[in-house]
Amino acid sequence: MKNKKALNVLLGALALLLVVGMAYQFTPNVGSLFGGGDKGTPAMTVNGETVTVQELEALRQSNPVLSSAQSGVLADDFKTYVVAQQARQVALRQAAEDIDVSRADVNAEVDKIRESNGLTDNKAWTDALQQAGLTDSQFRAQMRDQLAVNRKVEEIKAAAPAPSDAEVRLHYDLNPESYQTDARIVGRQIVVNDKAKAEDLLRQIRGGADFAELASANSTEFGDRGGALGPLENGKPRPVAQVALPSEVGAAAFALTDGGVTDVVESGGKFYIVQVEDYLAPAVKPFEQAKADAQKTVAEQKKNRAVEEWFSGIEKDIKVEVSDPNWKTENPTVASVAGQTIPYSAVVEQVVQNEQFAALLGQVPAEQAGQLVNSLLKPQITEQLIQAYAAPQVAQSLKLPLTGTRQEQAAGLVAYGGRDVEVTDAEVRAYYTQNRSQFETPASAAVAEVSFPDQAKATAFRQSFAGGDPVQAAARAGGTVSERGEVSAGSGTLGEEVEAAVFGVENLKAAGEGRVSDVVKVGDRYVVAYVTGFQPAVVQSLAEVRDQIREQVLATKRSEAGQKFLTGEVAKLKPKNNLQAVLDAQEKRVAAAAPPPAPAGQTGGEGEGAAQGEGAAAEDAGAPADGAGDTAAETETPAEGEAQTGAPAEGGEPATE
């Protein structure tokens, strides 16, 4: 366990150095941690630099998704991804070779890693390095490369142009939710420690008593200022946000959008009454107040775009030559738009990084997962990539000063297309009616099931039980008790019959401090539920959730309208989507490369075929199993530079131009 922890520390150490806030999440060069540079079996060269089979295999085995399929369509996809990722890493290191990183800088980073992971002892450090297949000098060389890439990116960001006034203003106009104030109220409160006293004070208030005077005389909080929630300013309380109140109290107070007085609300053992004198709805800050924040956001977007363009240039010039037939891949153009081509590896990259896909692999066989991905996920991803690649051209055609990466500009166009959408009161009411369960807190209670072998004993117990200890009472009556604890309606904790008896009736028979249900038959026994602490279901009123619903409906309508707008604008550029042709060709290629089925009646045929078809590369990266080499040799060598290019992950967006 200790060695495994040390290994994980070193595998993650370089990843920790990756630039925070970059436009891309560069994949750490995990493969080279095992390959040891040129030591190993050559698989390919990237811009003249050798990449070994061991490095590629280590990258594949480092990711449970990539190692989940050894044959079929997914295995073919994963190999394309691994090759593209490894080529990317080499190209990044090469692009940052001009960056000066001193020995002292590297040593300082290594010292941080050793100290934070308890590896200050030289022997512990050496042992951990050996577990990772590294020497100290190799690890420091890797560290130097990562620091160089980070500094190169920061250098590019620093050179990005400053935002223009037009860019800042457009971002502010298209993102009002980012510059919106919270709802606030002007009001007063009374806080006491006794519920009866609170209810008496509430009766006085509703009878016309002065709230401020009662607060001054009775409230344990803010009594010196008449219960004012905010400091007094010209004799009037300053507005406060909902966070200034306990959650239950704030919810009740902020539901009074037309002003008024809450009921008594209990929170933390105290009892609150709040008078809302004025409700201030959320509002967008004036541009001058929000300008500084908008400038900061746009400046970061322009830096992201500068990094994206830099990386696109790197990928465009990558030259890959594959020497090992087992690692030959095909990476055709999956789509083109606005004079740009999108490689198939960009689609595969987003599949691999998709969390739902990873979950799917754990639920269904790889072959079935591949079919679902091809029919559902890849078409969606391809369309999203087309829109992202087209976004800068669309923005330019519309003369919109949008900034940021392709994906950020696509999001800006969606916001632009939905900017004039509004929500009516009728739509808010309709949503509330159709989704009422969203605003309901189900009934709850502590439940004990008292079970009897015959109905007569159960009925007698129900009639005679007047509270107290149900276990002792049940034992005297010939029954047994099963404690269910705190239960909510619809939770599934209780059986259907008992659930209906507890939560499906309006009134239960009183029994001391609790209540008992009717007798219900459960299997071959008869049950009476003893219920304590019953809390009825509570549904938030429309007034309480009106603003929440309005925001939700508005966001949905704007997104739909904006997406429709972007789709229409992209269609004007006449994009070409070749995904289906690419998938069809891949299916034929994979089928042709698969080993023939074993003759009928041959024992062990399936296992032997699988061993040959899938290869034993995972066990011996340098010596693929029989059959694996023949399979890969039949695939065509991709065009130099194109086949191995991938795209960095920026919101799921590639970066090849």
XYZ file of C-alpha atoms in Angstrom, residues 28-573:
546
model
C 0.392 14.903 -18.170
C 2.951 12.807 -19.981
C 2.304 9.736 -17.859
C 3.629 7.435 -20.567
C 7.149 8.819 -20.423
C 7.298 8.140 -16.702
C 7.603 4.473 -17.606
C 9.337 4.622 -20.948
C 12.462 6.389 -19.787
C 12.838 8.487 -22.911
C 14.397 6.577 -25.828
C 14.826 3.391 -23.784
C 12.349 0.900 -25.195
C 10.899 -0.264 -28.495
C 10.405 2.636 -30.949
C 6.775 3.083 -31.990
C 6.786 6.417 -33.792
C 8.555 9.732 -34.085
C 6.960 13.120 -33.414
C 8.786 15.951 -35.128
C 11.832 13.701 -35.161
C 11.624 12.672 -31.474
C 11.209 8.976 -30.729
C 8.190 7.725 -28.787
C 8.360 4.148 -27.551
C 5.804 1.375 -27.362
C 6.258 1.399 -23.607
C 5.304 5.066 -23.400
C 2.141 4.555 -25.438
C 1.156 1.469 -23.468
C 1.755 3.248 -20.176
C -0.510 6.081 -21.259
C -3.211 3.611 -22.257
C -2.955 1.626 -19.025
C -2.926 4.768 -16.867
C -6.561 5.475 -17.752
C -9.227 2.881 -16.854
C -11.352 4.028 -19.793
C -8.555 3.562 -22.325
C -7.683 0.139 -20.957
C -11.286 -1.080 -20.870
C -11.405 -2.375 -24.458
C -8.771 -4.441 -26.263
C -10.672 -5.059 -29.488
C -13.510 -3.639 -31.556
C -14.501 -0.082 -32.352
C -13.720 1.349 -28.924
C -10.229 -0.141 -28.903
C -9.638 1.463 -32.296
C -10.876 4.806 -30.926
C -8.718 4.560 -27.833
C -5.600 3.854 -29.879
C -6.296 6.956 -31.956
C -6.666 8.959 -28.763
C -3.436 7.644 -27.202
C -1.369 8.397 -30.297
C -2.826 11.904 -30.621
C -2.266 12.644 -26.930
C 1.330 11.443 -26.968
C 2.079 13.467 -30.090
C 0.594 16.494 -28.372
C 2.808 16.086 -25.323
C 5.963 15.859 -27.373
C 4.986 18.896 -29.426
C 4.290 20.905 -26.281
C 7.670 20.113 -24.812
C 9.371 21.030 -28.048
C 7.467 24.308 -28.306
C 8.643 25.322 -24.844
C 12.311 24.498 -25.330
C 13.193 28.192 -25.591
C 11.941 28.841 -22.059
C 14.638 29.098 -19.438
C 14.055 27.004 -16.336
C 16.895 27.033 -13.859
C 18.141 24.106 -11.813
C 17.066 26.023 -8.706
C 13.499 26.311 -10.026
C 13.311 22.579 -10.648
C 14.841 21.750 -7.273
C 12.346 24.000 -5.507
C 9.396 22.212 -7.121
C 10.835 18.775 -6.376
C 11.400 19.786 -2.754
C 7.764 20.862 -2.481
C 6.595 17.493 -3.746
C 8.885 15.587 -1.417
C 7.876 17.636 1.625
C 4.126 17.544 0.948
C 4.194 13.756 0.507
C 6.520 12.777 3.337
C 9.401 11.776 1.046
C 12.131 13.981 2.496
C 14.187 10.906 3.446
C 16.505 10.106 0.526
C 15.863 6.371 0.689
C 12.077 6.871 0.707
C 12.443 9.194 -2.269
C 14.631 6.761 -4.194
C 12.270 3.866 -3.461
C 9.290 5.890 -4.668
C 11.122 6.803 -7.876
C 11.984 3.166 -8.518
C 8.333 2.201 -8.091
C 7.508 4.708 -10.826
C 10.332 3.453 -13.049
C 12.293 6.686 -12.714
C 15.620 7.997 -11.635
C 15.977 11.297 -9.838
C 17.460 12.943 -12.920
C 14.628 11.688 -15.129
C 12.012 13.037 -12.738
C 13.729 16.424 -12.634
C 13.895 16.492 -16.420
C 10.151 15.884 -16.558
C 9.672 18.627 -14.021
C 11.700 21.029 -16.102
C 9.546 20.293 -19.164
C 6.325 20.947 -17.303
C 7.582 24.197 -15.795
C 8.694 25.311 -19.234
C 5.244 24.657 -20.734
C 3.589 26.541 -17.890
C 5.857 29.537 -18.367
C 5.374 29.482 -22.126
C 1.629 29.645 -21.645
C 1.945 32.503 -19.159
C 4.201 34.317 -21.607
C 1.574 33.997 -24.342
C -1.167 35.166 -21.999
C 0.857 38.183 -20.976
C 1.176 39.208 -24.628
C -2.590 39.009 -25.285
C -4.138 42.364 -26.243
C -6.178 44.295 -23.705
C -9.978 44.187 -24.044
C -11.651 46.947 -25.998
C -14.589 48.951 -24.686
C -16.851 47.309 -27.276
C -15.819 43.802 -26.180
C -16.426 44.608 -22.525
C -19.804 46.203 -23.183
C -21.014 43.282 -25.313
C -19.985 40.772 -22.676
C -21.887 42.766 -20.051
C -24.989 42.976 -22.258
C -24.990 39.238 -23.058
C -24.350 38.035 -19.516
C -26.682 40.028 -17.249
C -26.925 37.142 -14.776
C -23.217 37.568 -14.030
C -23.732 41.154 -12.888
C -26.972 40.855 -10.958
C -27.503 41.887 -7.369
C -29.148 39.528 -4.888
C -32.714 40.121 -3.746
C -32.810 42.216 -0.560
C -35.379 43.307 1.977
C -35.817 46.278 4.266
C -37.241 44.954 7.497
C -37.187 44.236 11.205
C -37.222 41.133 13.343
C -38.203 39.977 16.797
C -36.263 37.045 18.254
C -37.290 35.345 21.505
C -36.513 32.028 23.194
C -40.099 31.050 24.015
C -42.620 29.924 21.405
C -45.662 30.951 23.447
C -44.228 34.434 23.874
C -43.498 34.680 20.144
C -47.067 33.690 19.290
C -48.409 36.267 21.749
C -46.233 38.982 20.188
C -47.433 37.968 16.713
C -51.062 38.356 17.853
C -50.264 41.844 19.133
C -48.595 42.792 15.842
C -51.546 41.580 13.798
C -53.776 43.492 16.158
C -52.049 46.738 15.211
C -49.189 47.019 17.748
C -46.036 48.835 16.614
C -43.462 46.266 15.498
C -40.398 48.400 16.298
C -41.626 49.119 19.831
C -42.280 45.421 20.509
C -38.848 44.557 19.122
C -37.153 47.129 21.352
C -38.926 45.737 24.414
C -38.692 42.003 23.687
C -36.181 40.991 20.996
C -32.946 39.347 22.071
C -31.305 40.542 18.845
C -31.166 44.112 17.478
C -33.541 45.334 20.185
C -31.435 48.504 20.527
C -32.423 49.526 17.001
C -36.037 48.404 17.024
C -35.237 45.031 15.479
C -33.875 46.606 12.288
C -32.176 43.888 10.187
C -29.681 46.339 8.750
C -28.042 49.357 10.402
C -30.289 52.407 10.568
C -29.691 55.062 7.951
C -31.754 58.247 8.217
C -34.061 56.359 10.566
C -34.685 53.507 8.120
C -33.057 50.044 8.123
C -30.569 49.396 5.344
C -31.459 46.505 2.985
C -30.061 43.035 3.718
C -29.651 39.886 1.599
C -31.219 36.555 2.499
C -27.933 35.217 3.879
C -28.282 37.671 6.779
C -31.042 35.477 8.222
C -31.159 31.801 9.233
C -32.214 29.692 6.251
C -35.768 28.919 7.432
C -36.342 32.523 8.488
C -34.883 33.929 5.288
C -37.067 31.690 3.118
C -40.208 32.870 4.928
C -39.235 36.543 4.870
C -38.137 36.681 1.230
C -41.386 35.021 0.156
C -43.163 38.252 1.171
C -42.428 40.084 -2.064
C -45.339 42.437 -1.389
C -44.282 43.058 2.206
C -45.950 41.862 5.406
C -45.200 39.854 8.534
C -44.115 36.212 8.700
C -45.592 33.578 10.988
C -43.500 32.492 13.947
C -40.500 30.628 12.493
C -38.345 28.356 14.637
C -34.621 28.112 13.931
C -31.808 26.926 16.175
C -34.005 26.834 19.254
C -35.093 30.458 18.786
C -38.376 31.886 17.493
C -38.426 34.611 14.860
C -40.978 37.068 13.521
C -39.914 39.214 10.564
C -41.646 42.296 9.227
C -40.806 43.056 5.579
C -41.205 46.773 4.916
C -39.841 46.703 1.373
C -38.772 43.936 -1.005
C -36.007 44.791 -3.491
C -36.008 42.318 -6.376
C -32.750 41.181 -7.975
C -31.504 43.689 -10.526
C -28.634 43.984 -12.985
C -25.922 46.350 -11.831
C -25.443 49.457 -13.976
C -22.621 49.044 -16.468
C -20.343 51.481 -14.672
C -20.616 49.434 -11.476
C -19.978 46.157 -13.282
C -17.372 47.420 -15.763
C -14.281 46.417 -13.766
C -15.503 42.848 -13.320
C -16.479 42.603 -16.992
C -13.056 43.858 -18.074
C -11.366 41.209 -15.947
C -13.496 38.426 -17.469
C -12.947 39.580 -21.047
C -9.223 39.953 -20.463
C -9.066 36.317 -19.341
C -11.058 35.238 -22.399
C -8.605 37.009 -24.709
C -5.732 35.249 -22.985
C -7.504 31.928 -23.510
C -7.917 32.688 -27.186
C -4.233 33.554 -27.525
C -3.269 30.187 -26.021
C -5.765 28.398 -28.251
C -4.312 29.991 -31.382
C -0.780 29.160 -30.254
C -1.662 25.563 -29.669
C -3.538 25.310 -32.964
C -0.350 26.319 -34.732
C 1.599 23.643 -32.863
C -0.864 20.915 -33.804
C -0.971 22.037 -37.407
C 2.769 21.491 -37.758
C 3.050 18.142 -35.941
C 4.846 15.561 -38.103
C 4.319 11.941 -37.090
C 5.901 8.813 -38.559
C 4.723 5.486 -37.172
C 7.186 2.599 -37.288
C 5.325 -0.004 -35.206
C 2.367 -1.432 -37.196
C 0.477 -2.092 -33.962
C 0.204 1.675 -33.417
C -0.806 2.772 -36.893
C -4.043 4.725 -36.691
C -6.461 6.445 -39.020
C -7.585 9.931 -38.143
C -9.643 11.279 -41.043
C -11.392 14.625 -41.240
C -14.725 14.174 -39.529
C -16.132 17.600 -40.471
C -15.184 20.892 -42.059
C -16.546 24.404 -41.713
C -15.385 27.942 -42.413
C -12.224 26.666 -44.097
C -11.222 24.532 -41.114
C -11.078 20.760 -40.742
C -11.914 18.827 -37.594
C -9.995 15.570 -37.034
C -11.757 12.459 -35.821
C -9.432 12.374 -32.794
C -11.127 15.567 -31.546
C -14.427 13.670 -31.355
C -12.819 10.667 -29.675
C -11.126 12.943 -27.145
C -14.445 14.259 -25.930
C -15.889 10.746 -25.777
C -13.026 9.610 -23.543
C -13.406 12.628 -21.267
C -17.186 12.303 -21.003
C -18.191 11.208 -17.483
C -21.406 9.570 -18.683
C -19.410 7.462 -21.123
C -17.103 6.297 -18.350
C -20.142 5.297 -16.294
C -21.640 3.500 -19.306
C -18.528 1.336 -19.679
C -19.087 0.061 -16.170
C -22.641 -1.001 -16.951
C -22.606 -2.596 -20.408
C -20.109 -4.595 -22.517
C -17.632 -2.552 -24.563
C -19.242 -3.635 -27.851
C -22.678 -2.401 -26.771
C -21.183 0.796 -25.346
C -19.492 1.425 -28.680
C -22.800 1.117 -30.524
C -24.505 3.563 -28.171
C -21.651 6.055 -28.437
C -21.668 5.889 -32.225
C -25.418 6.407 -32.478
C -25.889 9.036 -29.764
C -22.781 10.671 -28.316
C -20.512 11.091 -31.329
C -23.180 12.812 -33.474
C -23.831 15.324 -30.678
C -20.149 15.979 -30.138
C -19.511 16.453 -33.849
C -22.289 19.026 -34.165
C -20.960 20.882 -31.128
C -17.465 20.933 -32.609
C -18.774 22.248 -35.916
C -20.522 25.086 -34.116
C -17.440 25.873 -32.043
C -15.151 25.968 -35.081
C -17.655 28.145 -36.933
C -18.266 30.554 -34.061
C -15.410 33.034 -34.752
C -16.458 33.312 -38.415
C -20.113 33.805 -37.455
C -19.192 36.496 -34.941
C -17.050 38.262 -37.525
C -19.829 38.142 -40.133
C -22.268 39.660 -37.641
C -19.660 42.251 -36.615
C -19.941 41.158 -32.983
C -16.841 41.854 -30.861
C -16.972 38.476 -29.100
C -13.849 37.224 -27.366
C -12.474 33.993 -26.015
C -11.897 30.500 -27.295
C -14.070 28.994 -29.994
C -16.282 27.452 -27.346
C -16.562 30.738 -25.446
C -17.515 32.541 -28.639
C -20.110 29.866 -29.427
C -21.602 30.428 -25.964
C -21.588 34.162 -26.651
C -23.527 33.630 -29.877
C -26.108 31.530 -28.035
C -26.507 34.351 -25.513
C -26.806 36.868 -28.362
C -29.492 34.799 -30.085
C -31.583 34.543 -26.913
C -31.011 38.049 -25.576
C -34.539 39.357 -26.239
C -36.464 36.404 -24.805
C -38.883 37.164 -21.969
C -41.019 35.109 -19.582
C -44.689 35.788 -18.908
C -46.516 35.316 -15.619
C -48.648 32.664 -17.323
C -45.522 30.640 -18.119
C -44.357 30.900 -14.507
C -47.732 29.707 -13.213
C -47.829 26.872 -15.731
C -44.380 25.663 -14.685
C -45.381 25.764 -11.033
C -48.525 23.741 -11.713
C -46.762 21.157 -13.863
C -43.802 20.741 -11.508
C -45.480 21.118 -8.135
C -43.606 18.146 -6.668
C -40.330 20.067 -7.024
C -41.522 22.518 -4.395
C -42.897 20.016 -1.899
C -41.242 18.791 1.281
C -42.800 15.356 1.901
C -44.450 14.416 5.180
C -42.196 12.711 7.707
C -42.413 10.911 11.038
C -40.677 8.420 13.302
C -42.370 5.055 12.742
C -42.427 1.826 14.719
C -44.253 -1.152 13.175
C -46.089 -3.302 15.746
C -46.754 -6.716 14.193
C -49.211 -9.478 15.296
C -49.959 -12.987 14.034
C -53.726 -12.399 13.895
C -56.024 -9.465 13.228
C -57.913 -9.644 16.553
C -54.769 -9.046 18.609
C -53.711 -6.197 16.346
C -57.129 -4.549 16.642
C -57.122 -4.936 20.423
C -53.676 -3.364 20.667
C -54.709 -0.400 18.529
C -57.797 0.234 20.648
C -56.030 -0.073 24.016
C -52.625 1.521 23.368
C -52.527 4.983 24.909
C -48.866 5.810 24.402
C -45.677 4.998 26.282
C -43.235 2.269 25.381
C -44.604 0.402 22.318
C -42.155 -2.479 22.791
C -43.438 -3.388 26.250
C -47.061 -2.854 25.238
C -46.618 -5.025 22.146
C -44.974 -7.805 24.155
C -47.902 -7.875 26.584
C -50.330 -8.021 23.666
C -48.446 -10.794 21.845
C -46.795 -8.661 19.181
C -43.300 -7.595 18.110
C -41.910 -4.172 17.213
C -39.713 -3.141 14.263
C -38.266 0.362 14.608
C -38.110 2.133 11.242
C -36.709 5.420 12.555
C -37.295 8.768 10.837
C -39.151 8.126 7.589
C -40.231 10.438 4.764
C -43.242 9.766 2.579
C -42.243 8.151 -0.675
C -38.781 7.158 0.545
C -39.485 3.445 0.126
C -38.492 2.656 3.715
C -41.970 1.396 4.557
C -43.921 -1.200 2.648
C -46.792 -0.012 0.455
C -49.467 -1.004 2.971
C -47.829 0.696 5.968
C -46.835 3.749 3.867
C -50.489 4.245 2.914
C -51.653 3.749 6.515
C -49.199 6.351 7.865
C -49.079 9.021 5.134
C -52.151 8.266 3.036
C -54.830 9.202 5.594
C -55.837 12.576 6.993
C -56.131 11.575 10.648
C -54.478 8.921 12.801
C -55.783 7.793 16.190
C -54.149 9.721 19.057
C -52.010 7.620 21.413
C -50.256 9.662 24.091
C -47.544 11.776 22.460
C -47.960 9.902 19.182
C -50.571 8.343 16.934
C -51.442 4.865 15.710
C -52.545 3.803 12.256
C -55.330 1.469 11.237
C -54.561 -2.260 11.177
C -53.111 -3.323 7.800
C -52.249 -6.782 6.557
C -48.633 -7.257 5.483
C -47.982 -10.762 4.188
C -49.358 -13.193 6.778
C -49.184 -10.714 9.689
C -51.192 -7.688 10.850
C -49.427 -4.395 11.519
C -50.226 -1.226 13.466
C -47.848 1.701 12.920
C -46.975 3.844 15.940
C -46.120 7.327 14.700
C -44.359 10.134 16.600
C -43.060 13.522 15.510
C -45.396 13.657 12.529
C -44.646 16.565 10.148
C -47.182 17.128 7.356
C -46.106 17.764 3.797
C -45.316 21.385 3.035
C -45.611 22.917 -0.422
C -43.876 26.219 -1.088
C -46.300 28.778 -2.407
C -45.963 30.285 -5.853
C -45.023 33.580 -4.221
C -42.093 31.895 -2.464
C -40.645 30.375 -5.616
C -41.817 32.816 -8.295
C -38.380 34.398 -8.826
C -36.672 31.006 -8.852
C -39.082 29.679 -11.481
C -38.825 32.814 -13.590
C -35.031 32.535 -13.717
C -35.185 28.840 -14.570
C -37.755 29.248 -17.334
C -35.954 32.293 -18.719
C -32.647 30.429 -18.860
C -34.281 27.521 -20.692
C -36.056 29.739 -23.213
C -32.940 31.804 -23.877
C -30.845 28.689 -24.380
C -33.348 27.194 -26.807
C -33.717 30.417 -28.787
C -29.981 31.030 -28.778
C -29.159 27.506 -29.914
C -31.662 27.793 -32.735
C -30.056 31.071 -33.775
C -26.530 29.619 -33.753
C -27.626 26.543 -35.698
C -29.128 28.762 -38.364
C -26.031 30.943 -38.656
C -23.712 27.944 -38.888
C -25.906 26.402 -41.584
C -25.218 29.469 -43.757
C -21.547 28.434 -43.839
